[in-house]
Short mmCIF file of C-alpha atoms in Angstrom, two decimals:
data_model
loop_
_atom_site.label_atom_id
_atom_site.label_comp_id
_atom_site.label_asym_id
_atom_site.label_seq_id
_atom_site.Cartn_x
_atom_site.Cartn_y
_atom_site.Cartn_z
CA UNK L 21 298.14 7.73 -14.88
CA UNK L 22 294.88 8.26 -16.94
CA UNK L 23 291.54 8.45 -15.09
CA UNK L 24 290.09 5.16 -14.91
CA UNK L 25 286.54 3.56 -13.14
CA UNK L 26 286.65 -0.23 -13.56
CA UNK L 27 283.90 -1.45 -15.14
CA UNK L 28 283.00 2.42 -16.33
CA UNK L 29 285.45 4.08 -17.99
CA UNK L 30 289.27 4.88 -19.24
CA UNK L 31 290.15 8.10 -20.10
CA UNK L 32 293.67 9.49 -20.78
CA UNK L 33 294.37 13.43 -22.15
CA UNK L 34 297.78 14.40 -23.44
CA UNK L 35 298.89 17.77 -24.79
CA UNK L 36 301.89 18.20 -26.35
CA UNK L 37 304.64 17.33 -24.20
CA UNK L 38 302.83 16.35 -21.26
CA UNK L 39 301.53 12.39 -21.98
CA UNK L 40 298.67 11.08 -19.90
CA UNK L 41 299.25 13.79 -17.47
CA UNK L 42 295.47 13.87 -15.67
CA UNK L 43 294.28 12.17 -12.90
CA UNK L 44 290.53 12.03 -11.69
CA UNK L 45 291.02 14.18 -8.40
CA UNK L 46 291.72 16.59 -10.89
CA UNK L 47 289.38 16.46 -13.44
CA UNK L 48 286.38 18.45 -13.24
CA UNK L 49 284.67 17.37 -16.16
CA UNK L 50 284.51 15.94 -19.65
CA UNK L 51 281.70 16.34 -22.49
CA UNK L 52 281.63 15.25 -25.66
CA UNK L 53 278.77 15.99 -28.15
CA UNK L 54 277.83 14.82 -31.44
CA UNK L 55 274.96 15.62 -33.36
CA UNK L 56 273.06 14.31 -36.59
CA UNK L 57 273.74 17.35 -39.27
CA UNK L 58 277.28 18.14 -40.96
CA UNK L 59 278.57 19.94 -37.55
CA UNK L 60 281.73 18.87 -36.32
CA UNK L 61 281.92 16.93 -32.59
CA UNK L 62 282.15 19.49 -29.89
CA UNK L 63 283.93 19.05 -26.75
CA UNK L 64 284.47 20.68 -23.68
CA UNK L 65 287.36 19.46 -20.43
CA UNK L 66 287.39 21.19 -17.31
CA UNK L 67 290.50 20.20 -14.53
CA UNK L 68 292.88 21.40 -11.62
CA UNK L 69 296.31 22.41 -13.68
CA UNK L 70 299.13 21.61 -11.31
CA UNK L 71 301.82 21.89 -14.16
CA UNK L 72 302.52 25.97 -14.57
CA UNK L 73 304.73 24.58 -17.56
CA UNK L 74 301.31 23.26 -19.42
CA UNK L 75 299.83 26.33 -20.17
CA UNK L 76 301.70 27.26 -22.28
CA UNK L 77 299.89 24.78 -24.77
CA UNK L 78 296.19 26.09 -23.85
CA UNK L 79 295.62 28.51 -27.18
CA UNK L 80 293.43 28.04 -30.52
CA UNK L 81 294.31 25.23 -32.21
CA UNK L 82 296.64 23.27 -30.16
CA UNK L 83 295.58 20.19 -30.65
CA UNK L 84 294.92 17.50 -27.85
CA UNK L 85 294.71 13.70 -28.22
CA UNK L 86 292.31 11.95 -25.90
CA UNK L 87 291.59 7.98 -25.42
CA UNK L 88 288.60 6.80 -24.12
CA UNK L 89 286.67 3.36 -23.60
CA UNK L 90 285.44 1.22 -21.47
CA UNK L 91 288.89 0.00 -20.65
CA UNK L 92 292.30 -0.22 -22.16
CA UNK L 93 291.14 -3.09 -24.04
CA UNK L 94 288.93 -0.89 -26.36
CA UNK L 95 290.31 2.94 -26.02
CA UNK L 96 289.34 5.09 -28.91
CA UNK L 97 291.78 7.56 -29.82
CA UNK L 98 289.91 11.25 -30.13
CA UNK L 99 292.12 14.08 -32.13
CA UNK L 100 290.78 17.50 -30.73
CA UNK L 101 291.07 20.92 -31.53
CA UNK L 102 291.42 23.66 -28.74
CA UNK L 103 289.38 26.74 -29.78
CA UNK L 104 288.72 28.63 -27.03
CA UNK L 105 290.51 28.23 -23.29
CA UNK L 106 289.72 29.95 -19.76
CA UNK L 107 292.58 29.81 -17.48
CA UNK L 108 291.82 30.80 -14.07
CA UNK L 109 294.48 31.08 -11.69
CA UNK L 110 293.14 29.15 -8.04
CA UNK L 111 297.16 29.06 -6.15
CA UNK L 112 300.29 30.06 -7.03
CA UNK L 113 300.70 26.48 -8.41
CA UNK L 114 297.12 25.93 -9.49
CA UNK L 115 295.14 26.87 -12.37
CA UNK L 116 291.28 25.15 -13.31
CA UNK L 117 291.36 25.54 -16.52
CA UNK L 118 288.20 25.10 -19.38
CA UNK L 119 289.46 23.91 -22.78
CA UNK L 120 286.39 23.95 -25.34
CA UNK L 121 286.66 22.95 -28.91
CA UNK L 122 286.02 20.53 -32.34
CA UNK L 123 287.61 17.28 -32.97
CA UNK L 124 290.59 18.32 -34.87
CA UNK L 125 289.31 19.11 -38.85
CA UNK L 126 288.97 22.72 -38.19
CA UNK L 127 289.65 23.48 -41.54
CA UNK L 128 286.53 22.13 -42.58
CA UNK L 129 284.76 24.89 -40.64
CA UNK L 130 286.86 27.88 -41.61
CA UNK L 131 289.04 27.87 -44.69
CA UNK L 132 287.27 29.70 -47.64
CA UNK L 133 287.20 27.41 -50.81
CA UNK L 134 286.65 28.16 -54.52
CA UNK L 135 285.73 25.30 -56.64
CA UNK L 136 283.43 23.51 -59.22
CA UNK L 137 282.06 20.21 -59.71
CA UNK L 138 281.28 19.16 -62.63
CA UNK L 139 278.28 16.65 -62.91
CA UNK L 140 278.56 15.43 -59.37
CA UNK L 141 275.98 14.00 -57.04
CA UNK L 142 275.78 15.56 -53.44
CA UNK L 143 276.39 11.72 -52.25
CA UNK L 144 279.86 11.94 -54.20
CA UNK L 145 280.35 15.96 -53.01
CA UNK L 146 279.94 14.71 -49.61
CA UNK L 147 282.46 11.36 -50.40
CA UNK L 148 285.10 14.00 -51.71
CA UNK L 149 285.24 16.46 -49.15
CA UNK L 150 285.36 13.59 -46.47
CA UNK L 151 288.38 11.93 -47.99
CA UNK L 152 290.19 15.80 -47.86
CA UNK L 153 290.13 15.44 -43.76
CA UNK L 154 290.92 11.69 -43.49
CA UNK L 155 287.09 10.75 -42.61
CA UNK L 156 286.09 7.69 -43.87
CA UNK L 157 282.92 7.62 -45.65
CA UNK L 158 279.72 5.59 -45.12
CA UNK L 159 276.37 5.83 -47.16
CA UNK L 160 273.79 3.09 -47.51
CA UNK L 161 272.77 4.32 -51.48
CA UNK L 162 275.29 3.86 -54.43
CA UNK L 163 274.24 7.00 -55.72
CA UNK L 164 271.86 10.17 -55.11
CA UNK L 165 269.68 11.57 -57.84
CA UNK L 166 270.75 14.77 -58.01
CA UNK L 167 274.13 14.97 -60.60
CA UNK L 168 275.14 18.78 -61.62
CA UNK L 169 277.60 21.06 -61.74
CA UNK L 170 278.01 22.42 -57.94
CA UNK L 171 280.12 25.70 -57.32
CA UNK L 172 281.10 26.38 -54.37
CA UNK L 173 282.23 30.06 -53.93
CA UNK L 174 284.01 31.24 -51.45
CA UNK L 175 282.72 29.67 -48.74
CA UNK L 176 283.94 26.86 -46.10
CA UNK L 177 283.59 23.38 -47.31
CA UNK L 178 280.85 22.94 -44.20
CA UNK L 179 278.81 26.00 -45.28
CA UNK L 180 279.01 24.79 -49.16
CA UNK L 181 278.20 20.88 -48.07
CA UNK L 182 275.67 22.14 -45.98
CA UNK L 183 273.88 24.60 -48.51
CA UNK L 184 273.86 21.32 -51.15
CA UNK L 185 272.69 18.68 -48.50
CA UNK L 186 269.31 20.73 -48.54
CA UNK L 187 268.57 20.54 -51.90
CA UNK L 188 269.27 16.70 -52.07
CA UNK L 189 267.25 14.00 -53.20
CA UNK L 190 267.35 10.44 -53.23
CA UNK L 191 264.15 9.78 -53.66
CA UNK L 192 260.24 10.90 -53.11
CA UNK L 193 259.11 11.40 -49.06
CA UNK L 194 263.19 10.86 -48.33
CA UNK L 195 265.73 12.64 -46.20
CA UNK L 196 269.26 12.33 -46.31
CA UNK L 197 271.22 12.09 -42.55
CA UNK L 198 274.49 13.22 -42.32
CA UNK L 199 276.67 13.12 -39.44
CA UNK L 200 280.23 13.50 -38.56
CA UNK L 201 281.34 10.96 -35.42
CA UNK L 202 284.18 11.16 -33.60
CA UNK L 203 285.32 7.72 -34.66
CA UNK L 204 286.39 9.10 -38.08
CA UNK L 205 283.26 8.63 -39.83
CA UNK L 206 281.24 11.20 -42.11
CA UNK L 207 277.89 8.78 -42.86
CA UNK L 208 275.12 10.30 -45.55
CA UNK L 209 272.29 8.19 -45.38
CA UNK L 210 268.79 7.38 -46.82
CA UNK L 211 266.14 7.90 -43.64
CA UNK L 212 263.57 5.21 -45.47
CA UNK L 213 266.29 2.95 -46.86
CA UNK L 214 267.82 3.16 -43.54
CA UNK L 215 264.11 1.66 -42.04
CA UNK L 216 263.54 -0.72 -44.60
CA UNK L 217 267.19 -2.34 -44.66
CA UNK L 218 267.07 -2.71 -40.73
CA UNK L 219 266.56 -5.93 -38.93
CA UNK L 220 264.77 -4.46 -35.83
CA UNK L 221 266.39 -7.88 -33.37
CA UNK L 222 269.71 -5.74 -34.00
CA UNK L 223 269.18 -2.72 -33.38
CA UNK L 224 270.26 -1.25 -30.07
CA UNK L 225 267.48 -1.24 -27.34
CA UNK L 226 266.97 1.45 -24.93
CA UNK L 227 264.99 0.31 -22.20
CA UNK L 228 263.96 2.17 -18.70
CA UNK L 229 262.59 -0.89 -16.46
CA UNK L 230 263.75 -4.56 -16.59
CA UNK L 231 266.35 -4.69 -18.88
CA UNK L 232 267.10 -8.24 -20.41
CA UNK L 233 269.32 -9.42 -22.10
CA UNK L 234 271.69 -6.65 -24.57
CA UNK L 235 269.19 -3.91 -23.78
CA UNK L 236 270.19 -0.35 -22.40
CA UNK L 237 268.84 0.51 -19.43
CA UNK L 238 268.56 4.14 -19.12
CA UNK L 239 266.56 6.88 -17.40
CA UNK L 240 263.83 9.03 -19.00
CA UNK L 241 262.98 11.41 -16.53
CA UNK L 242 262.33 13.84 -18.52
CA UNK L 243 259.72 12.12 -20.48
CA UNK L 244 258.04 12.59 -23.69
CA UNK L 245 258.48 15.91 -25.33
CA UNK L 246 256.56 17.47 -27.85
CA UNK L 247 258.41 20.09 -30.12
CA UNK L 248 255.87 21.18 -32.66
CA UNK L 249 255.50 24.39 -32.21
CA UNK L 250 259.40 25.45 -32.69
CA UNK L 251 259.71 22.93 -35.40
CA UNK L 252 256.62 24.06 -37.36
CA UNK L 253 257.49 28.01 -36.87
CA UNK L 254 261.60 26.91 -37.32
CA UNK L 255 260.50 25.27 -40.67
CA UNK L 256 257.36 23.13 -41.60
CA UNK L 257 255.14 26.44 -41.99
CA UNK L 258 256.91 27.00 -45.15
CA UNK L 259 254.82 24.56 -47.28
CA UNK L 260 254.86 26.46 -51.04
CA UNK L 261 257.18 28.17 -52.93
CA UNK L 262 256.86 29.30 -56.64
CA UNK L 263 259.85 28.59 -59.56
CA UNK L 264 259.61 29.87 -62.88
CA UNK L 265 262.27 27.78 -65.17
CA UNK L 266 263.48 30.26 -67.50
CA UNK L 267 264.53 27.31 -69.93
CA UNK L 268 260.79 25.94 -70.74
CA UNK L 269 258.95 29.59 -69.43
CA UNK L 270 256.74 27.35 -67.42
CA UNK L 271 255.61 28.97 -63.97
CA UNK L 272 255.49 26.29 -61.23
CA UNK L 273 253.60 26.19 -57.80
CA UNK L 274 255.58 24.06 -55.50
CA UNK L 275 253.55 22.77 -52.41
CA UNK L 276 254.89 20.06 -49.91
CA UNK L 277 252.22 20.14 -47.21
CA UNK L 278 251.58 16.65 -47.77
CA UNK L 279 254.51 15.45 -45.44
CA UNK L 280 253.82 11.89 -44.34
CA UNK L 281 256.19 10.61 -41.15
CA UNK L 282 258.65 7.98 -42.20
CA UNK L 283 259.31 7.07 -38.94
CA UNK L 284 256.63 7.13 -36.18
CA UNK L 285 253.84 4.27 -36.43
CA UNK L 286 251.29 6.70 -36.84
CA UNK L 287 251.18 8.72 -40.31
CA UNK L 288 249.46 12.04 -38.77
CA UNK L 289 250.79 14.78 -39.54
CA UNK L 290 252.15 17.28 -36.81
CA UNK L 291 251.93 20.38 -38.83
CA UNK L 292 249.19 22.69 -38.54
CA UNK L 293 247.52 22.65 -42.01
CA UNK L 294 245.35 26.15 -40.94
CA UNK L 295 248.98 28.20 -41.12
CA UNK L 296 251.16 28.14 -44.67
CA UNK L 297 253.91 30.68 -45.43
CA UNK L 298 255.67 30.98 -48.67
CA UNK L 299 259.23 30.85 -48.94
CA UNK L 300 259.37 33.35 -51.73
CA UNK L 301 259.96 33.14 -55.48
CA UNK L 302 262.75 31.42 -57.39
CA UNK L 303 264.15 31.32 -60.68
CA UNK L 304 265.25 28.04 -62.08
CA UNK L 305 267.77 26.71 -65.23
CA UNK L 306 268.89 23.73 -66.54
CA UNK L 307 271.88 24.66 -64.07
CA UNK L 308 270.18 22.72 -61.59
CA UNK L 309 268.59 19.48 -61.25
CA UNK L 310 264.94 19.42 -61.33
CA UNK L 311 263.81 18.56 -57.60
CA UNK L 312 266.61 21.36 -56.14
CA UNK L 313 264.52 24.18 -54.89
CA UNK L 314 261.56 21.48 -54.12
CA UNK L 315 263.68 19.52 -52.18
CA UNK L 316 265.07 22.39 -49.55
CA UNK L 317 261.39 22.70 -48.83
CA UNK L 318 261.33 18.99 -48.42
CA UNK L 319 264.56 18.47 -46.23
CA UNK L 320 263.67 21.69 -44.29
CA UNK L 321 260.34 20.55 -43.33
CA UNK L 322 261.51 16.81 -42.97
CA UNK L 323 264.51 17.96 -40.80
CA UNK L 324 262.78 19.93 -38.05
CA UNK L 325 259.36 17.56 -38.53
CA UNK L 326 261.90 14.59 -37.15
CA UNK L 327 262.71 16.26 -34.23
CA UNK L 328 258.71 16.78 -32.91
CA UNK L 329 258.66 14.39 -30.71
CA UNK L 330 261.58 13.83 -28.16
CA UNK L 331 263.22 12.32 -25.24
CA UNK L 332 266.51 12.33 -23.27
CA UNK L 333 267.75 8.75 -22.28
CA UNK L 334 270.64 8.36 -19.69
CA UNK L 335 272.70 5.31 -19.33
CA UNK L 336 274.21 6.06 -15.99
CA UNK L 337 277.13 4.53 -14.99
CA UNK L 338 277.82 3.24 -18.49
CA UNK L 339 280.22 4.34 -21.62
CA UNK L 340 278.00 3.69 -24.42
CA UNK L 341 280.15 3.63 -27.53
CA UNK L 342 278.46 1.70 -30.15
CA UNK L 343 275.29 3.96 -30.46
CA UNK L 344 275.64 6.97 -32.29
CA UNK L 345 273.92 10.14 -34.26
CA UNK L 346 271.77 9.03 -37.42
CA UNK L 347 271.53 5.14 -35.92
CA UNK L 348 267.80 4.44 -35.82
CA UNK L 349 267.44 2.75 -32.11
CA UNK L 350 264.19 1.16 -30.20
CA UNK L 351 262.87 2.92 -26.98
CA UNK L 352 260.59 0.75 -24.89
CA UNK L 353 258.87 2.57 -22.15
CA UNK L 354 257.95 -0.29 -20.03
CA UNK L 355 255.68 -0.24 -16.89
CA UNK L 356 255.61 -1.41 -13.32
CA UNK L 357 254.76 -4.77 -14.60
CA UNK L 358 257.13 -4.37 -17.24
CA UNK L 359 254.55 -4.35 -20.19
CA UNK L 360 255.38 -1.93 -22.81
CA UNK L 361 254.03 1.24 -23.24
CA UNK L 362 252.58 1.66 -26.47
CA UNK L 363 252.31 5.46 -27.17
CA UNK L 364 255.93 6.32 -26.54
CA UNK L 365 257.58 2.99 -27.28
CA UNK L 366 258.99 1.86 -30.94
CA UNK L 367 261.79 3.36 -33.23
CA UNK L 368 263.47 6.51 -32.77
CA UNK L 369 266.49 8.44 -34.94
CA UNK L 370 269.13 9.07 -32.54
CA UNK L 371 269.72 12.89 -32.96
CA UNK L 372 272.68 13.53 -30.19
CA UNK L 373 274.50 11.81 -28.21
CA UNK L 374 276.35 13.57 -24.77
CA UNK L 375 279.43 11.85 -22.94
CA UNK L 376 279.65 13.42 -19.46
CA UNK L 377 282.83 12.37 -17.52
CA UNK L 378 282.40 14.05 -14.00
CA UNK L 379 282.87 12.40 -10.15
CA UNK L 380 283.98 9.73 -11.43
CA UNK L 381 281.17 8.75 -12.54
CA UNK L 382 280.23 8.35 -16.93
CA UNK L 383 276.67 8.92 -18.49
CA UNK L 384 276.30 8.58 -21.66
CA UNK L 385 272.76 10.60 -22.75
CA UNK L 386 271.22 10.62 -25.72
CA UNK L 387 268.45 12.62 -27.57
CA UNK L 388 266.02 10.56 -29.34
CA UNK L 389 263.35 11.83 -32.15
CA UNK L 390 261.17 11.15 -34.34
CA UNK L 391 257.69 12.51 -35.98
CA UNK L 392 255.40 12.07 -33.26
CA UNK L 393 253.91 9.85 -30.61
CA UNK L 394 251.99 6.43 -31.86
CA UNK L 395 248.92 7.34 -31.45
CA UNK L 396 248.80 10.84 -32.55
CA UNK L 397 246.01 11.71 -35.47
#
């Protein structure tokens, strides 16, 4: 059956038993969000249930496969996870029911591990615990520069990846973007190696006037955003920390306020210098490697500095499937005449992207970020 737009979109949900069983005068809507971090895709599907004999399947962690493309030339089979449903009955023979989940490596997010690694990278922790769900694994460095002996104890492989991704470092003024897509990928890569590795005539093009040719157009209604002010109080206030290394008895100051933009044109920085909090005192060993309580000040600040400036871009009408969190992507605001606007034009980090399946219509919407506007000082 399937629910199908020509030209838009083909999308086909089966659960258990029941195989391609929706149709789009029942469906209610679809959503499907991913995000740059080590989060798992979330999803939500709200339809008409005409089958009494399906819900029997609606309870934490059935599992539910989806399709979806542009067609059936290019359907993308989607594994989810059911974690929390909301049946409410409409008829005697009629139920609209809101399934809301993960894609299906739930696992990831729960089960309690206890483990060591001994003289591991976080680039190879990350490669490890992707192979244990089936993700394949994508990084643009061979290798990070932080090798020790990780434990992880007693906590969710998520939680543990998550706690080591902050203190990792590739290199000086560098942040590492993970993200976990739903087409089977976990990706951990270099945010400046990422830039300088790009050819900028490939990358994907958002624009929102006068497309031409292989450009996205999109609308950006909701314009320009700055998001300083969370961002700095979320993270980038936290500038100095002091570590005393019990190995050499050497007290060091730690201070990071010196956080140049990799991305935006212009190199101001966002942060107000007049406000500094510390972020306590730690004790260090050769247990660690050297930059790990520098760098969770640096990926911290780096993090939430990346997401200062940003924008919501809708492709309406349109299953965008090749664009996805962590891709770097142009945004060219372009006026009546179709000249470019300068200030909010240029590269972006795509931070989230949001598929919305409702009257049969798609839009695929994405959040875009970066460290600030061009022209900022």
């Amino acid at each position: 059956m399937a629910c199908e737009v020509a030209g838009q979109y083909k999308f086909t949900v089966t659960i258990g038993d029941f195989e391609d069983f929706l149709t789009d005068d029942k469906l209610i809507q679809f959503l499907l969000i991913e995000n740059i971090g080590l989060s798992l895709p979330y999803w939500e599907l709200k339809f008409d249930c005409v089958f009494p004999e399906l819900l029997r399947y609606f309870n934490e962690k059935q599992s539910i496969q989806v399709q979806l493309g542009t067609s059936s030339k290019d359907l993308e089979p989607i594994e989810l996870i059911i974690k929390k449903p909301i049946i409410v009955p409409q008829t005697a023979d009629c139920s609209t029911v809101t399934l809301r989940g993960f894609t299906k490596m739930h696992q990831y997010l729960e089960n309690e591990t206890k483990a060591s690694y001994e003289n591991k990278t976080t680039l190879e922790l990350a490669q490890q615990i992707a192979s244990k769900y089936g993700l394949q694994f994508k990084s643009n460095m061979s290798a990070t520069n932080d090798m020790m002996t990780y434990y992880q104890p007693g906590m969710s492989d998520y939680k543990f990846l998550f706690t080591e991704w902050l203190h990792s470092y590739y290199a000086d003024n560098d942040i590492i973007i993970p993200t976990i897509t739903t087409n089977g990928f976990m990706t951990y890569n270099s945010l400046t190696k990422l830039i300088a590795d790009t050819d900028l005539t490939k990358l994907p093009t958002f624009v929102d006037n006068k497309p031409e040719k292989d450009e996205i157009l999109v609308n950006a209604n909701t314009g320009a955003e700055s998001n300083t002010t969370m961002s700095n109080m979320l993270g980038n206030y936290m500038k100095e920390r002091d570590v005393f290394d019990i190995d050499t008895g050497v007290l060091q100051h730690i201070d990071v306020s010196n956080n140049t933009p990799i991305i935006s044109e212009s190199k101001a920085n966002s942060i107000d210098e007049s406000i500094s909090k510390s972020s306590g005192f730690f004790v260090q060993s050769s247990n660690v490697h050297k930059n790990y309580y520098k760098q969770e000040l640096v990926n911290t600040q780096k993090f939430f500095t990346l997401q200062s400036a940003k924008q919501w871009v809708s492709a309406a009408d349109a299953l965008v499937s090749k664009v996805y969190p962590g891709d770097l992507c142009l945004y060219m605001t372009k006026k009546g005449n179709g000249q470019v606007n300068d200030q909010t034009s240029g590269m972006y980090l795509t931070t989230k992207r949001v598929i919305s399946i409702k009257d049969r219509r798609v839009h695929t919407n994405f959040l875009i970020s970066r460290e600030n506007m061009n022209y900022s000082k």
